[in-house]
Amino acid sequence: MSRMTSQLSEKQLFWIVFAVLLAVLPQVHRLPIWFLPMTVAVVSYRFYAQIYQLKQTYNRILTVLAIAAMIMIIYSQGIGLSREISVTILITMTVLKLLETYTMRDALLVVMLCYFVTMTRFLYSQDLLLVFYLFGSAFVTTHALSVLNFEKTKRWFDTSQLRATAGSLALAVPFAALFFLVFPRLGAPIWGSPDIFGEGKTGISDTMSPGSIIELFMDDSPAFRATFKDHKTPPKNQLYWRGPVLWNFDGTTWSRKKHNRTRTRIQQYSERETYQYQIELESTGQKYMFGLDYVVNSPSGAFLLPDSILYSPQKINQLRHYELESLLLDRFYQPLDESDKLLLLDYPANQNQQTRRMMHSWQQETKKPLEIINRALTWFNQDEFYYSYSPPPLSGDVIDQFIFESKRGFCEHYASSFTIMMRMAGIPARVVTGYQGGINNGEYLLVKQSDAHAWSEVYITDGDKPGYWLRVDPTSMVAPERVERGSRQIMDEKRNIIDYDWIRNFKESMDRYRYRWNQWVRDFNVSKQQALFEVLGIDHRNGKTLAMMMAGILLITGLLSLIPIWWLNRKRYHTLQRIYLELVAKVRKNSQLYSLKNQGVETFVTQMKITYPEAKTQLNHFLDTYLAARYSNNANERKQTIAHLRQTLLKIKQIIKH
């Protein structure tokens, strides 16, 4: 029986299955619901077959299972060539392959598939914690490969073999880092459009209804990070990060207006009044970008819509960096078309009649917009309104129910109600969604999904004077601590069973490492590599130069890889052997005596006593001590004997020297 067709041991099967499960585990949540029970069934049967020495599964049965799996994949994910379908097929077939993995040949194929499955996880995310997990998965896969080729003992967890695997991976890390830095990068992913890349949480969307921002409040994952130039950070109550602006209201849900033009940059301002900063935006799967009100001009690869939304032509499916400059204006002057003004006064006429009557009475008392705005804010502040992330559900006339009945809500309830109140009073108004606040996390400001917020903008006109937008945050009237201290600081109740301060502090500490990881690794793109080449004096525009550089690196790494191979295969000597060889080396010039070095210790020492009679006593002592150490069963006694042997060797060397 050849090695490739030899049967697997239980130890070998265990490590192969362990490698498959670790490679598959981080992708289970995105796979069809039937995948997990299928995996449990396959693994259970395979171990059962190994223990009871059942025959290998028939090929016909495997064919039927493979066809059934393909049908289930098509049913759950459709037909086509996409990232999701391709990864699902690869993972499913890797698991099913276990059913016919009885020989070394099949086992080696499964191990190779595990490496591919592990790498596919990077198509969705390259987060730092995930990298640590996948490195562990690669370690187990490599150890499975080692067990297949060198099964030294029957122990499933052989520490010496585990250390050897760790050493092999440790040797690979410098080479991986070198190729990461110098291997020529493409301007775009080799798999095509970046739209199929990345894994992001939705975060703020272009619609808002009661409860939509509450869902984000439960999520402490990072939305983006802001690094301010010269550490010049605005006051916390001015940190309004603008996102989608909502114009349309159908009675429950707010939505965006579609624009066919862009906003021009702000022309007249002093640079001393601006804040300059860089945003590191996590992937969202959407096109909205965030900046402080009001962004002076759009960054490269984005543009400003008329309602000051920062918009990207492509979906943000991977980490994105951009630089901004913002003016924290109390009033933003901007002309408003009549058609837009009518849209900003629109509301469902057949709903919320109680609120409508109240606003009509206020309008009768005063026509001044600012007085109506202040009266509404005072009403929110002095009436029995509460800021709560668990308000009662609303339906039907949601504004009436909230204002006159429940009086408990989150920021979206207050922003929505206030905006409709203004429209009913004849004041153009809209809802702005985004984030408010942030946590100082060392070098940068960390803005989480839980910092999601909604506020209002009203359009003020006074006769022939230019109209302007005024930000109004009704939530600050009910819970001013929300704006001053942050969303989480004002809630006494826990959001979930793991909502503890020490867990949040740990996550924020980890985010500092993640920030460094993003800067040094995830954001190492073509331009940064070209800058590195320039520092090294390499002409990155010359293809021949790059080809020669890569050939040289491959040659050098190939030669360097021979060093550990030589080291692992070098001839190793026991401590006693090394001491004996030192004695032999001392008489190297005596060719007749030196030729006896392979005849055994007793023969060699006997001949030395004839050649060097003056050292006879020490040589006898050396031989006795050597044999005592060689055949001693007591480790401590052997250690002491070896120490005496070294002293005896030194005395012999001194005698022979003279």
XYZ file of C-alpha atoms in Angstrom:
658
model
C 0.000 0.000 0.000
C 1.463 3.371 -1.047
C 1.607 6.320 1.308
C -1.021 8.302 -0.632
C -3.572 5.473 -0.331
C -2.858 4.638 3.313
C -5.786 4.892 5.731
C -6.102 7.816 8.116
C -5.690 7.395 11.857
C -8.169 8.860 14.342
C -5.635 11.541 15.250
C -5.226 12.589 11.622
C -8.988 12.662 11.074
C -9.491 14.761 14.206
C -7.075 17.470 13.061
C -8.534 17.534 9.547
C -12.091 17.945 10.854
C -10.911 20.538 13.388
C -9.263 22.520 10.571
C -12.436 22.385 8.451
C -14.675 23.532 11.319
C -12.411 26.457 12.244
C -12.167 27.575 8.612
C -15.937 27.417 8.155
C -17.080 28.830 11.515
C -16.691 32.606 10.831
C -18.870 32.288 7.720
C -21.737 30.226 9.159
C -23.918 33.286 9.797
C -23.988 34.191 6.089
C -24.570 30.645 4.806
C -28.018 29.078 4.202
C -29.882 27.847 7.273
C -29.486 24.191 6.259
C -25.678 24.374 6.219
C -25.144 24.028 9.982
C -27.242 20.847 10.457
C -25.630 19.397 7.327
C -22.162 20.027 8.769
C -23.087 18.449 12.117
C -24.463 15.382 10.313
C -21.382 14.993 8.080
C -18.881 15.337 10.946
C -20.858 12.998 13.214
C -21.108 10.310 10.543
C -17.442 10.595 9.620
C -16.280 10.035 13.199
C -18.810 7.208 13.600
C -17.454 5.561 10.447
C -13.872 5.957 11.701
C -14.575 4.482 15.136
C -16.571 1.500 13.848
C -14.425 1.091 10.711
C -17.301 1.405 8.257
C -16.633 1.202 4.555
C -16.093 4.347 2.515
C -19.260 6.095 1.344
C -20.288 4.988 -2.141
C -19.595 7.456 -4.948
C -23.233 7.360 -6.050
C -24.405 8.511 -2.639
C -21.834 11.325 -2.649
C -22.983 12.390 -6.116
C -26.601 12.536 -4.947
C -25.601 14.589 -1.882
C -23.564 17.010 -4.029
C -26.474 17.490 -6.452
C -28.880 18.005 -3.545
C -26.534 20.599 -2.044
C -26.327 22.467 -5.361
C -30.125 22.506 -5.624
C -30.384 23.891 -2.087
C -27.790 26.580 -2.867
C -29.684 27.613 -6.004
C -32.956 27.646 -4.057
C -31.560 29.797 -1.234
C -29.178 32.079 -3.171
C -30.292 31.924 -6.787
C -28.361 31.259 -9.983
C -25.364 33.306 -11.039
C -21.679 33.914 -10.532
C -21.353 36.034 -7.420
C -19.105 36.155 -4.413
C -21.751 34.712 -2.086
C -22.668 31.778 -4.328
C -19.034 30.941 -5.117
C -18.002 30.974 -1.456
C -21.048 28.917 -0.446
C -20.255 26.262 -3.068
C -16.599 26.090 -1.974
C -17.473 25.732 1.718
C -20.266 23.204 1.116
C -18.095 20.986 -1.076
C -15.240 21.173 1.443
C -17.525 19.850 4.183
C -19.006 17.133 1.941
C -15.482 16.089 0.950
C -15.059 14.755 4.497
C -17.435 11.905 3.616
C -14.862 10.436 1.229
C -11.731 11.431 3.122
C -10.317 8.070 4.155
C -6.876 8.175 2.547
C -3.866 10.463 2.652
C -4.537 11.760 -0.860
C -8.065 12.976 -0.025
C -6.895 14.379 3.307
C -4.229 16.527 1.641
C -6.862 17.914 -0.727
C -9.136 18.835 2.202
C -6.242 20.632 3.908
C -5.589 22.685 0.768
C -9.298 23.534 0.566
C -9.180 24.732 4.182
C -6.544 27.301 3.245
C -8.797 28.597 0.454
C -11.868 28.707 2.721
C -9.887 30.672 5.315
C -8.785 33.206 2.695
C -12.340 33.744 1.390
C -13.268 35.309 4.737
C -11.049 38.259 3.806
C -13.435 38.997 0.929
C -15.883 40.262 3.552
C -13.734 41.844 6.233
C -10.128 42.479 7.263
C -10.798 43.471 10.847
C -7.943 43.034 13.320
C -9.739 40.564 15.606
C -10.751 38.496 12.590
C -7.114 38.385 11.459
C -6.099 36.864 14.808
C -8.830 34.249 14.493
C -7.906 33.354 10.916
C -4.247 33.113 11.883
C -5.320 30.544 14.483
C -7.313 28.739 11.803
C -4.255 28.703 9.529
C -2.205 27.314 12.425
C -4.612 24.400 12.913
C -4.696 23.720 9.158
C -0.892 23.743 9.008
C -0.741 21.428 12.009
C -3.176 19.059 10.295
C -0.786 19.017 7.335
C 2.097 18.287 9.707
C 0.200 15.427 11.371
C -0.560 13.922 7.967
C 3.109 13.901 7.010
C 4.802 13.317 10.377
C 2.655 11.402 12.838
C 5.332 10.897 15.473
C 3.095 9.750 18.344
C -0.491 8.645 18.846
C -1.148 11.527 21.245
C -3.669 13.898 19.673
C -1.976 16.944 21.240
C 1.762 16.402 20.872
C 3.408 19.529 22.306
C 6.664 19.050 20.398
C 4.800 18.798 17.101
C 2.633 21.807 17.983
C 5.798 23.820 18.680
C 7.221 22.747 15.338
C 4.068 23.971 13.576
C 4.254 27.289 15.426
C 7.893 27.608 14.385
C 7.017 27.000 10.739
C 4.366 29.733 10.778
C 6.686 32.100 12.644
C 9.257 31.660 9.877
C 6.600 32.469 7.282
C 5.543 35.769 8.900
C 8.588 37.858 7.781
C 8.239 36.602 4.216
C 4.511 37.405 4.224
C 5.233 40.918 5.525
C 7.903 41.440 2.861
C 5.611 40.396 0.015
C 2.801 42.512 1.470
C 5.019 45.584 1.259
C 6.739 45.101 -2.089
C 4.503 42.920 -4.257
C 3.090 45.289 -6.937
C -0.483 46.283 -6.169
C -3.335 46.855 -8.584
C -5.383 50.027 -8.572
C -8.579 47.983 -8.146
C -9.291 44.504 -6.755
C -8.404 41.721 -9.170
C -11.930 40.315 -8.842
C -13.438 43.396 -10.469
C -15.829 46.009 -9.179
C -15.373 47.020 -5.553
C -19.145 46.818 -5.208
C -18.804 43.105 -4.580
C -16.175 43.697 -1.914
C -16.507 44.425 1.733
C -18.857 43.731 4.547
C -20.506 46.703 6.184
C -23.352 47.377 8.530
C -26.058 49.575 7.132
C -25.920 52.232 9.844
C -27.799 55.434 9.023
C -30.100 54.894 6.041
C -32.039 57.223 3.741
C -35.326 56.560 5.552
C -36.442 57.071 9.140
C -39.436 55.798 11.051
C -40.152 55.397 14.781
C -37.627 52.924 16.189
C -35.093 53.012 13.339
C -32.446 54.980 15.251
C -33.194 53.096 18.469
C -31.916 49.979 16.684
C -28.609 51.738 16.026
C -28.426 52.851 19.652
C -28.041 49.175 20.581
C -24.941 48.871 18.364
C -21.559 49.987 19.733
C -19.609 49.156 16.587
C -17.581 52.021 15.048
C -19.271 54.215 12.444
C -16.184 56.314 11.698
C -13.140 57.917 13.293
C -12.211 61.596 13.037
C -8.686 62.955 13.457
C -8.551 66.741 13.810
C -5.645 68.826 12.598
C -3.534 70.203 15.469
C -5.936 68.417 17.874
C -8.372 71.290 17.422
C -11.647 69.567 18.332
C -15.013 71.378 18.499
C -17.066 71.370 21.710
C -19.086 68.197 22.138
C -22.419 69.999 21.774
C -21.286 71.162 18.311
C -20.401 67.712 17.008
C -23.283 67.222 14.582
C -22.163 64.815 11.866
C -24.481 65.366 8.924
C -25.857 62.407 6.984
C -29.024 61.906 4.896
C -31.512 64.797 4.900
C -35.153 63.716 4.821
C -37.830 65.776 3.071
C -40.778 63.486 2.433
C -43.186 62.218 5.099
C -45.984 59.719 4.452
C -47.422 59.728 7.971
C -44.941 57.224 9.425
C -41.713 57.162 7.422
C -39.402 59.946 6.317
C -37.422 59.668 3.075
C -34.969 61.638 0.949
C -35.610 63.918 -1.969
C -33.807 63.026 -5.196
C -31.544 65.831 -6.446
C -30.223 66.513 -9.937
C -27.665 69.172 -9.028
C -24.898 69.799 -6.505
C -24.132 72.429 -3.889
C -21.302 74.888 -4.500
C -18.516 75.373 -1.993
C -18.786 78.006 0.719
C -16.945 81.048 -0.616
C -16.497 83.629 2.141
C -14.905 82.393 5.349
C -11.731 82.654 7.376
C -9.545 79.572 7.762
C -9.248 80.375 11.458
C -12.971 79.656 11.769
C -12.767 76.227 10.172
C -11.996 72.772 11.503
C -9.812 70.550 9.354
C -9.959 66.828 9.950
C -9.703 63.398 8.374
C -12.482 60.818 8.463
C -11.897 57.065 8.476
C -15.319 55.739 7.482
C -16.193 52.091 8.049
C -17.919 50.246 5.223
C -21.684 50.795 5.145
C -22.888 49.455 1.808
C -24.411 52.889 1.150
C -23.311 56.094 -0.578
C -23.569 58.569 2.296
C -20.491 60.109 3.856
C -20.390 62.146 7.032
C -18.933 65.497 7.997
C -19.508 68.269 10.520
C -22.124 70.853 9.687
C -21.291 72.585 7.413
C -18.748 71.077 5.037
C -16.945 73.787 3.044
C -16.232 71.685 -0.028
C -16.518 68.064 -1.094
C -13.426 65.812 -1.014
C -12.061 63.959 -4.013
C -14.388 61.217 -5.217
C -17.529 62.731 -3.664
C -19.838 65.716 -4.059
C -22.219 67.852 -2.029
C -25.936 67.754 -2.763
C -28.021 70.947 -2.431
C -29.120 69.933 1.082
C -25.427 69.576 2.096
C -25.410 65.777 2.007
C -21.917 64.448 1.323
C -22.484 61.797 -1.337
C -20.295 59.163 -2.981
C -20.970 57.935 -6.549
C -20.080 54.365 -5.455
C -21.242 52.388 -2.480
C -18.846 52.464 0.436
C -18.027 48.780 0.699
C -14.574 49.116 2.210
C -12.728 51.367 4.606
C -12.571 54.900 3.205
C -10.443 57.892 4.171
C -11.168 61.477 3.195
C -10.220 64.954 4.392
C -12.743 67.691 5.137
C -12.963 71.288 6.222
C -16.054 72.476 8.084
C -17.555 75.707 9.348
C -19.667 75.419 12.500
C -22.309 77.922 11.433
C -25.348 78.957 13.442
C -27.025 79.992 10.214
C -26.419 78.650 6.736
C -27.611 81.101 4.102
C -28.964 79.451 0.996
C -31.737 80.376 -1.471
C -34.747 78.053 -1.588
C -36.848 77.346 -4.677
C -40.619 77.689 -4.433
C -41.044 74.040 -5.376
C -38.709 73.021 -2.576
C -40.488 75.330 -0.165
C -43.828 73.694 -0.974
C -42.300 70.254 -0.408
C -40.939 71.388 2.956
C -44.431 72.504 4.017
C -46.117 69.277 2.977
C -47.663 66.814 5.455
C -50.533 64.289 5.364
C -53.609 66.499 5.596
C -55.904 63.768 6.941
C -53.707 62.815 9.902
C -52.686 64.297 13.263
C -55.587 66.738 13.476
C -55.005 67.531 17.151
C -51.447 68.694 16.465
C -52.668 70.616 13.449
C -55.246 72.527 15.515
C -52.653 73.370 18.165
C -50.188 74.713 15.612
C -52.931 76.686 13.873
C -53.722 78.395 17.195
C -50.056 79.206 17.731
C -49.888 80.623 14.245
C -52.830 82.868 15.018
C -51.005 84.295 18.023
C -47.767 85.108 16.163
C -46.442 85.043 12.628
C -42.797 85.205 13.620
C -41.064 81.862 12.920
C -38.496 82.208 15.705
C -41.218 82.799 18.307
C -43.088 79.671 17.175
C -39.853 77.665 17.263
C -39.027 78.850 20.782
C -42.557 78.138 21.980
C -42.335 74.562 20.661
C -38.969 74.026 22.316
C -40.236 75.459 25.599
C -43.248 73.165 25.412
C -41.009 70.102 24.954
C -38.855 71.285 27.849
C -41.596 72.099 30.364
C -44.212 69.468 29.609
C -43.835 65.873 30.812
C -41.742 64.576 27.924
C -39.145 61.872 28.507
C -36.148 60.633 26.557
C -36.422 56.844 26.307
C -34.999 54.096 24.097
C -37.973 51.846 24.880
C -41.018 53.984 24.016
C -44.442 52.432 23.398
C -45.163 51.496 19.763
C -47.053 54.055 17.673
C -49.475 53.594 14.783
C -52.004 55.653 12.875
C -51.679 59.309 13.874
C -48.170 58.836 15.235
C -47.488 62.543 15.841
C -50.682 63.016 17.874
C -50.023 59.839 19.837
C -46.500 60.872 20.696
C -47.198 64.532 21.565
C -50.416 64.108 23.540
C -50.346 60.528 24.834
C -47.062 58.618 25.183
C -44.665 61.595 25.485
C -41.823 59.079 25.589
C -39.466 58.708 22.691
C -36.024 58.726 21.183
C -34.431 61.427 19.031
C -36.340 60.349 15.887
C -39.661 60.877 17.688
C -38.753 64.413 18.726
C -37.189 65.412 15.397
C -40.112 64.013 13.408
C -42.774 65.614 15.604
C -41.035 68.993 15.736
C -40.553 69.077 11.950
C -44.235 68.351 11.285
C -45.247 70.929 13.879
C -43.176 73.541 12.046
C -44.684 72.601 8.695
C -48.174 72.888 10.151
C -47.216 76.374 11.390
C -46.112 77.383 7.876
C -42.361 77.124 8.504
C -40.374 75.039 5.958
C -38.617 72.251 7.828
C -36.848 68.940 7.240
C -35.239 66.146 9.266
C -31.474 65.632 9.284
C -30.038 62.282 10.318
C -26.455 61.480 11.197
C -24.460 61.228 14.393
C -23.976 63.482 17.373
C -20.976 63.510 19.674
C -18.148 61.029 19.845
C -15.612 59.625 22.304
C -12.093 60.953 22.631
C -10.110 57.757 22.093
C -6.565 59.021 22.225
C -5.425 60.326 18.847
C -8.882 60.421 17.330
C -12.571 60.880 17.985
C -14.493 57.599 17.862
C -18.086 57.870 16.630
C -20.159 54.727 17.169
C -23.396 53.571 15.618
C -24.952 54.164 19.048
C -24.229 57.884 18.517
C -26.803 57.976 15.699
C -29.052 61.003 16.003
C -31.788 62.979 14.273
C -32.523 66.689 14.441
C -34.452 69.333 12.512
C -33.596 72.158 10.155
C -35.986 75.041 9.645
C -35.818 77.658 6.908
C -36.155 81.217 8.182
C -37.041 84.227 6.030
C -37.550 87.791 7.176
C -38.914 90.073 4.503
C -36.437 90.756 1.719
C -33.469 89.471 3.695
C -31.755 86.276 2.481
C -33.214 83.095 3.902
C -31.136 80.743 5.998
C -31.209 77.278 7.499
C -31.274 77.003 11.286
C -30.467 73.769 13.101
C -32.912 72.945 15.883
C -32.456 69.887 18.095
C -35.653 69.333 20.109
C -34.050 66.370 21.894
C -31.706 68.810 23.646
C -34.756 70.420 25.283
C -35.878 67.106 26.767
C -32.466 65.600 27.510
C -29.698 68.233 27.250
C -27.245 65.646 28.617
C -27.640 63.728 25.350
C -25.862 66.521 23.472
C -23.439 67.474 26.235
C -22.326 64.002 27.356
C -23.302 61.530 24.646
C -26.089 59.065 23.965
C -25.037 56.280 26.327
C -24.158 58.466 29.313
C -27.732 59.457 30.117
C -29.240 55.954 30.165
C -29.390 54.177 33.509
C -30.729 50.859 32.209
C -28.608 48.295 30.408
C -29.377 47.840 26.718
C -28.565 44.121 26.774
C -26.994 41.448 28.968
C -23.416 42.418 28.022
C -23.877 46.179 28.385
C -21.259 46.849 31.071
C -18.823 49.722 31.383
C -15.767 47.453 31.457
C -16.854 45.745 28.222
C -17.325 49.107 26.498
C -13.940 50.282 27.786
C -12.327 47.100 26.474
C -13.922 47.606 23.046
C -12.684 51.196 22.931
C -9.168 50.066 23.866
C -9.287 47.437 21.123
C -10.427 50.082 18.673
C -7.163 51.946 19.208
C -5.299 48.876 17.956
C -7.806 48.535 15.142
C -7.143 52.155 14.172
C -3.418 51.412 13.883
C -4.164 48.252 11.942
C -6.305 50.256 9.519
C -3.562 52.828 9.019
C -0.676 50.427 8.578
C -2.298 47.468 6.832
C -5.836 47.960 5.522
C -5.048 51.363 4.051
C -1.744 50.318 2.465
C -2.770 51.073 -1.112
C -1.062 51.722 -4.439
C -0.103 55.310 -3.615
C 1.466 54.359 -0.277
C 3.387 51.516 -1.902
C 4.674 53.874 -4.585
C 5.789 56.291 -1.866
C 7.650 53.401 -0.205
C 9.351 52.548 -3.520
C 10.461 56.164 -3.899
C 11.999 56.119 -0.418
C 13.854 52.916 -1.364
C 15.014 54.473 -4.646
C 12.973 52.090 -6.832
C 11.403 53.404 -10.035
C 7.859 52.044 -9.705
C 6.950 53.280 -13.214
C 9.489 50.969 -14.846
C 8.001 47.504 -15.311
C 11.416 45.966 -15.968
C 12.745 47.329 -12.689
C 9.784 45.927 -10.766
C 10.161 42.535 -12.475
C 13.864 42.390 -11.574
C 13.077 43.437 -8.017
C 10.485 40.669 -7.638
C 12.866 38.101 -9.153
C 15.549 39.176 -6.695
C 13.167 38.969 -3.754
C 12.010 35.500 -4.815
C 15.624 34.359 -5.115
C 16.604 35.791 -1.731
C 13.545 34.391 0.047
C 14.153 31.030 -1.603
C 17.717 30.955 -0.304
C 16.663 32.163 3.137
C 14.028 29.426 3.297
C 16.857 26.868 3.038
C 18.316 28.074 6.341
C 15.520 26.685 8.560
C 15.534 23.473 6.501
C 19.263 23.084 7.161
C 18.787 23.994 10.808
C 16.036 21.418 11.341
C 18.019 18.685 9.559
C 21.440 19.450 11.048
C 23.257 16.757 12.996
C 22.485 17.213 16.671
C 24.687 16.059 19.534
C 23.906 15.247 23.126
C 25.726 17.297 25.773
C 27.967 14.297 26.555
C 28.778 13.891 22.878
C 29.760 17.545 22.594
C 32.124 17.230 25.587
C 33.690 14.095 24.089
C 34.111 15.842 20.710
C 35.902 18.711 22.474
C 38.366 16.164 23.824
C 38.806 14.644 20.365
C 39.355 18.083 18.811
C 42.226 18.695 21.232
C 44.321 15.917 19.594
C 43.375 16.760 15.991
C 47.053 17.321 15.088
C 47.901 13.742 16.102
C 46.570 11.976 12.998
C 47.114 8.462 14.333
C 45.197 9.185 17.536
C 42.564 11.334 15.809
C 41.709 8.451 13.461
C 40.423 6.487 16.471
C 37.691 9.039 17.328
C 34.923 6.766 16.016
C 36.108 3.646 17.887
C 34.265 4.438 21.106
C 35.062 6.454 24.210
C 36.881 3.672 26.099
C 39.129 2.762 23.148
C 39.950 6.404 22.451
C 40.705 7.302 26.082
C 42.870 4.165 26.504
C 44.981 5.214 23.502
C 45.191 8.773 24.857
C 46.618 7.468 28.141
C 49.424 5.827 26.149
C 50.101 9.004 24.177
C 49.754 11.355 27.173
C 50.804 9.387 30.264
C 51.033 12.592 32.299
C 47.233 12.932 31.987
C 46.473 9.314 32.894
C 44.772 10.127 36.219
C 42.537 12.798 34.723
C 41.707 10.608 31.702
C 40.654 7.745 33.981
C 38.498 10.167 35.935
C 37.056 11.505 32.637
C 36.127 7.988 31.471
C 34.509 7.044 34.785
C 32.570 10.302 34.955
C 31.466 10.008 31.310
C 30.107 6.481 31.795
C 28.392 7.479 35.052
C 26.617 10.351 33.333
C 25.800 8.253 30.279
C 23.995 5.529 32.201
C 22.529 7.519 35.093
C 18.725 7.490 35.485
C 18.634 10.424 37.879
C 18.341 13.751 36.033
C 19.762 15.875 38.881
C 22.645 13.447 39.440
C 23.403 13.422 35.693
C 23.462 17.225 35.651
C 26.035 17.329 38.475
C 28.113 14.581 36.839
C 28.228 16.498 33.537
C 29.461 19.584 35.424
C 32.310 17.489 36.939
C 33.043 16.109 33.472
C 33.512 19.631 32.091
C 35.943 20.462 34.905
C 37.898 17.281 34.200
C 38.034 18.161 30.491
C 39.520 21.578 31.321
C 42.239 19.951 33.438
C 43.080 17.490 30.620
C 43.347 20.365 28.122
C 45.746 22.216 30.438
C 47.952 19.123 30.901
C 48.057 18.312 27.171
C 48.856 21.947 26.353
C 52.048 21.711 28.363
